[in-house]
Coordinates of C-alpha atoms in Angstrom, one line a residue:
M1 CA 40.1 47.9 285.7
S2 CA 43.4 48.6 284.0
G3 CA 44.8 47.7 281.3
P4 CA 47.3 45.2 280.0
A5 CA 51.5 45.6 281.4
G6 CA 54.5 44.3 281.3
A7 CA 57.6 45.2 282.5
Y8 CA 61.6 43.1 282.9
L9 CA 61.7 41.2 285.6
D10 CA 65.8 41.5 285.8
G11 CA 65.8 45.2 284.0
T12 CA 67.2 43.9 280.7
P13 CA 64.9 42.4 277.8
D14 CA 67.6 39.7 277.7
G15 CA 66.0 38.4 281.0
R16 CA 62.4 37.5 282.2
L17 CA 58.7 39.0 280.9
H18 CA 56.6 40.0 284.0
L19 CA 53.3 40.4 282.4
Q20 CA 49.6 41.7 284.2
H21 CA 45.6 42.0 283.2
G22 CA 43.7 41.9 286.1
P23 CA 43.7 38.0 287.6
I24 CA 46.3 37.1 285.9
D25 CA 49.9 37.0 285.6
L26 CA 53.1 35.4 284.3
V27 CA 56.5 35.4 284.7
I28 CA 58.0 33.9 280.6
G29 CA 61.5 33.1 281.0
L30 CA 63.6 31.6 277.8
A31 CA 67.2 29.3 277.4
Y32 CA 68.4 29.8 274.3
D33 CA 72.1 28.4 273.1
A34 CA 72.5 30.5 270.3
A35 CA 75.3 33.3 269.5
A36 CA 74.1 36.6 272.2
D37 CA 72.8 38.4 269.8
R38 CA 71.4 36.1 267.4
Q39 CA 69.8 35.5 271.2
S40 CA 69.1 38.9 271.1
A41 CA 67.2 39.6 268.7
L42 CA 65.0 36.0 268.3
R43 CA 64.2 36.6 272.3
E44 CA 62.6 39.5 271.8
R45 CA 60.6 38.5 269.0
A46 CA 59.1 35.6 271.6
H47 CA 58.3 38.1 274.3
R48 CA 56.5 40.6 271.5
Q49 CA 54.6 37.7 270.2
A50 CA 53.7 36.8 273.3
A51 CA 52.4 40.5 274.5
R52 CA 50.4 41.0 271.2
R53 CA 48.3 37.5 272.7
F54 CA 47.8 38.2 275.8
S55 CA 46.6 41.5 275.3
T56 CA 43.1 39.9 274.0
I57 CA 43.4 37.0 276.8
L58 CA 40.8 38.7 279.7
D59 CA 38.2 40.0 277.0
E60 CA 38.1 36.7 275.3
L61 CA 37.2 35.3 278.4
V62 CA 35.3 37.1 279.3
R63 CA 33.1 36.9 276.6
E64 CA 32.8 33.5 277.3
L65 CA 32.6 33.7 281.3
P66 CA 28.8 32.1 281.9
L67 CA 29.6 29.2 280.2
L68 CA 33.0 28.5 281.7
K69 CA 31.8 29.2 285.3
A70 CA 29.2 26.1 284.1
Q71 CA 29.0 22.6 285.2
A72 CA 30.4 20.5 282.1
H73 CA 29.9 17.3 281.4
P74 CA 29.3 14.7 278.3
G75 CA 27.3 16.7 275.8
C76 CA 27.3 20.3 276.7
R77 CA 28.0 23.2 274.9
Q78 CA 31.4 24.0 273.3
P79 CA 32.5 27.5 274.3
S80 CA 34.1 29.2 270.8
G81 CA 37.6 31.2 272.1
T82 CA 41.3 29.5 271.7
I83 CA 41.5 29.4 275.5
A84 CA 37.8 28.6 276.5
R85 CA 38.3 25.3 273.8
K86 CA 41.7 23.9 274.9
M87 CA 39.2 24.3 279.6
M88 CA 36.9 22.2 277.9
A89 CA 39.2 20.4 276.7
A90 CA 40.9 19.5 279.6
V91 CA 38.0 19.2 282.1
L92 CA 35.9 16.6 279.7
P93 CA 37.3 13.6 280.6
L94 CA 37.2 14.3 284.3
S95 CA 33.5 15.8 283.6
G96 CA 31.9 12.0 283.6
A97 CA 32.6 11.0 287.7
H98 CA 33.2 14.3 289.1
F99 CA 31.8 18.4 289.5
I100 CA 33.7 20.2 287.3
T101 CA 34.1 23.5 285.4
P102 CA 36.4 25.0 282.5
M103 CA 37.6 27.2 285.2
A104 CA 39.4 25.1 286.7
A105 CA 42.4 24.5 283.7
V106 CA 42.6 28.5 282.4
A107 CA 45.6 28.7 284.1
G108 CA 46.5 27.0 283.2
A109 CA 44.8 27.5 279.7
V110 CA 46.5 31.0 279.5
A111 CA 49.7 29.2 279.6
D112 CA 49.4 27.5 276.8
T113 CA 48.3 30.1 274.8
V114 CA 51.0 32.5 275.3
L115 CA 53.4 29.2 275.2
E116 CA 52.4 28.2 271.0
A117 CA 51.4 32.3 271.0
M118 CA 55.6 32.7 271.2
L119 CA 56.7 29.6 269.3
D120 CA 54.0 30.7 266.0
G121 CA 56.1 32.0 262.8
F122 CA 59.2 29.9 264.5
D123 CA 61.2 27.3 262.6
K124 CA 62.6 24.7 264.6
E125 CA 66.3 25.8 264.3
E126 CA 65.4 29.4 265.5
C127 CA 63.1 28.1 268.3
P128 CA 64.8 28.6 272.1
Q129 CA 65.8 24.9 274.0
R130 CA 63.3 25.7 276.6
I131 CA 60.7 28.0 277.8
Y132 CA 58.6 28.6 280.3
V133 CA 55.3 30.2 281.3
N134 CA 54.4 30.6 284.7
N135 CA 50.7 31.5 285.8
G136 CA 51.1 31.3 289.3
G137 CA 52.6 28.8 289.7
D138 CA 50.7 26.7 286.5
I139 CA 53.3 26.0 284.3
A140 CA 53.6 25.0 280.9
L141 CA 56.8 24.1 278.6
F142 CA 58.6 23.8 276.3
L143 CA 61.8 21.9 276.3
Q144 CA 63.6 20.5 272.9
G145 CA 67.1 18.9 273.1
E146 CA 69.0 17.7 275.8
A147 CA 66.7 20.5 277.9
D148 CA 64.5 19.8 281.0
W149 CA 62.8 21.3 283.8
R150 CA 62.7 21.1 287.6
V151 CA 60.0 21.2 289.4
G152 CA 60.3 21.9 292.5
M153 CA 57.7 21.7 295.9
A154 CA 57.8 24.3 299.0
R155 CA 56.0 24.9 301.3
D156 CA 54.2 28.1 302.5
D157 CA 57.8 29.2 304.5
G158 CA 60.2 28.0 301.5
T159 CA 61.0 25.2 303.2
G160 CA 61.6 22.3 300.2
L161 CA 60.1 19.3 299.8
G162 CA 61.3 17.6 297.3
A163 CA 61.1 17.7 293.4
F164 CA 60.2 16.2 290.0
T165 CA 63.1 16.6 287.2
V166 CA 61.3 17.1 282.8
R167 CA 63.5 15.9 280.2
A168 CA 63.0 16.8 276.5
S169 CA 62.1 12.6 275.4
D170 CA 58.5 13.0 278.0
P171 CA 55.0 13.5 277.2
V172 CA 55.0 16.1 279.8
R173 CA 54.5 19.7 278.6
G174 CA 52.6 20.9 281.9
I175 CA 52.2 21.6 285.6
A176 CA 50.0 23.0 288.2
T177 CA 49.6 22.7 291.5
S178 CA 46.4 23.0 294.1
G179 CA 45.3 22.7 296.7
R180 CA 44.0 24.6 300.3
R181 CA 46.5 26.9 300.4
G182 CA 46.8 27.7 297.1
R183 CA 44.7 30.8 294.9
S184 CA 41.3 28.8 294.4
L185 CA 39.1 27.3 297.0
S186 CA 38.8 23.5 297.2
M187 CA 37.2 20.7 298.8
G188 CA 39.8 19.2 300.4
L189 CA 42.0 19.2 302.4
A190 CA 44.9 19.1 300.8
D191 CA 48.1 21.8 301.4
S192 CA 49.2 21.4 297.7
V193 CA 49.3 18.7 294.6
T194 CA 51.1 19.0 292.4
V195 CA 50.3 17.4 289.5
L196 CA 52.1 16.7 285.2
A197 CA 51.2 16.1 282.7
E198 CA 50.9 16.5 279.1
T199 CA 49.5 20.4 278.8
A200 CA 49.1 23.5 281.7
A201 CA 45.0 23.2 281.6
A202 CA 46.1 18.9 281.6
A203 CA 47.6 20.0 284.8
D204 CA 44.8 22.0 286.6
A205 CA 41.9 20.0 285.9
A206 CA 43.9 17.0 287.4
A207 CA 45.5 19.1 290.3
T208 CA 41.9 19.7 291.9
I209 CA 40.1 17.1 291.6
I210 CA 43.0 15.4 293.0
A211 CA 43.3 17.6 295.7
N212 CA 39.2 17.7 296.4
A213 CA 40.2 14.1 297.2
V214 CA 42.6 14.6 299.7
D215 CA 39.6 14.7 301.8
L216 CA 38.0 13.1 305.8
P217 CA 34.1 13.7 304.7
G218 CA 32.3 14.0 308.0
H219 CA 35.2 14.1 310.3
P220 CA 34.5 17.1 313.6
A221 CA 38.1 18.7 312.9
V222 CA 37.0 19.7 309.1
F223 CA 34.7 23.0 309.0
R224 CA 33.3 23.4 305.8
A225 CA 31.0 26.5 303.8
P226 CA 29.1 27.2 300.6
A227 CA 31.6 28.8 298.1
H228 CA 29.8 31.8 297.6
S229 CA 29.6 32.6 300.9
V230 CA 33.4 32.3 300.6
V231 CA 33.8 34.2 297.5
D232 CA 30.4 35.6 296.3
D233 CA 31.2 34.7 292.3
S234 CA 32.7 31.2 292.8
D235 CA 31.5 28.7 289.9
L236 CA 31.3 25.6 292.6
G237 CA 28.5 27.5 293.5
A238 CA 26.6 26.2 297.0
R239 CA 29.7 22.9 297.0
L240 CA 31.5 22.6 300.8
V241 CA 34.2 23.9 300.7
V242 CA 37.1 23.5 302.8
T243 CA 37.2 26.4 305.3
G244 CA 39.6 25.3 308.1
C245 CA 41.2 22.0 309.7
G246 CA 41.7 21.2 313.2
D247 CA 44.2 18.4 314.3
L248 CA 44.3 15.7 313.0
D249 CA 45.9 11.6 314.3
A250 CA 48.4 10.0 312.1
G251 CA 46.3 7.6 311.2
E252 CA 43.8 10.5 309.7
I253 CA 46.2 12.0 307.9
A254 CA 47.3 8.9 305.8
E255 CA 43.7 7.9 305.7
A256 CA 43.3 11.0 303.7
L257 CA 46.0 11.6 301.3
D258 CA 45.4 7.8 300.6
R259 CA 42.0 9.5 299.7
G260 CA 43.7 10.9 296.7
L261 CA 46.4 8.5 295.8
T262 CA 43.4 6.3 294.7
K263 CA 42.7 8.9 292.9
A264 CA 46.0 10.6 290.8
E265 CA 46.4 6.2 290.5
Q266 CA 42.9 6.0 289.2
L267 CA 43.8 9.9 286.3
R268 CA 47.1 8.5 286.1
A269 CA 46.0 4.5 284.4
D270 CA 42.6 6.5 281.5
G271 CA 46.5 8.0 280.7
L272 CA 44.8 11.4 282.2
I273 CA 48.6 12.8 284.0
D274 CA 51.9 12.0 284.2
R275 CA 53.0 12.1 287.6
A276 CA 52.3 13.5 291.0
A277 CA 53.2 14.7 294.4
L278 CA 50.8 15.2 296.6
F279 CA 51.2 16.7 300.9
L280 CA 49.2 17.4 303.5
R281 CA 50.8 18.1 306.8
G282 CA 54.1 16.9 306.6
G283 CA 52.4 13.5 305.0
V284 CA 53.5 12.6 301.3
R285 CA 52.0 11.1 298.5
I286 CA 53.8 10.5 295.0
A287 CA 52.2 8.6 292.1
A288 CA 55.2 7.9 290.2
R289 CA 57.1 5.8 288.1
R290 CA 59.7 4.2 291.2
D291 CA 62.4 5.3 287.4
E292 CA 60.8 8.9 287.8
I293 CA 62.0 9.9 291.0
H294 CA 65.1 10.9 292.1
P295 CA 65.9 10.1 296.1
K296 CA 68.4 13.1 295.7
D297 CA 65.4 15.1 294.9
F298 CA 62.6 13.1 297.5
E299 CA 64.6 11.6 300.2
K300 CA 60.7 11.0 301.4
F301 CA 59.5 9.6 298.5
A302 CA 62.4 6.8 299.3
K303 CA 59.9 5.0 301.7
P304 CA 57.7 2.6 300.2
E305 CA 55.2 3.6 301.4
M306 CA 55.1 7.3 300.1
H307 CA 55.5 5.4 296.0
G308 CA 51.9 5.0 294.6
H309 CA 52.4 1.7 291.9
A310 CA 56.4 1.3 291.0

């Protein structure tokens, strides 16, 4: 495997930074209000700090991989690495009621860690108004002042599904998406589930659990196989994952989504997530306060039957 690599996606250091090493693929962006000459120096420093921390990440994770792929549970052995500890902290609140391993939070924890490295050493006055570290769709955010972030969601063909807006005053600093059409295996049917939470690692873990809950247990149109038969080294082992799904009628789609919504609302009530959007074959469910859903962004979500709690 080749070592860490970096490049500027926009052809200039004033654009987005792309960092890649093995399966880890980051896109990093910053927004400053400072004068142009000052911006360049601050951006260069932030990029340098991101690249320095990024160069250590894969080796750090590999050292503790057996523990990170083992089931988390209250009282389990704690990892030693900084990122591994973030992963474990994200999944432990979910581990009492669900099967989950720290790997469910790996992408989010990596994004959180690189963001922290970028901010390290900056005075508040020097910090950008906005930073994002996007690790394959799992995003760690830094926002201050009047900065905000629009969380857009889309189908595989690019058709927009809607968006949430995160403001600097919100508690949200992490976004993650999970589901059957994502990069990882899923025990559920969801096309996608996008979660907003306090950190990217927390959002990553919760999105996994909610996506698993969008399901129709025992349905004859749902095809499943042991995870290790789909991916040799899957942390899910022999547990069944969804490999395909035939036709579902509107009532079945609604039932599966409602199962996921119940789980999302439970995690909201427990303070583990802020908002979530669940999608399956044209069906939508939202776990959020009504004042967090803007009709101009989510026309579908304006319908009462699409909402969770008000």
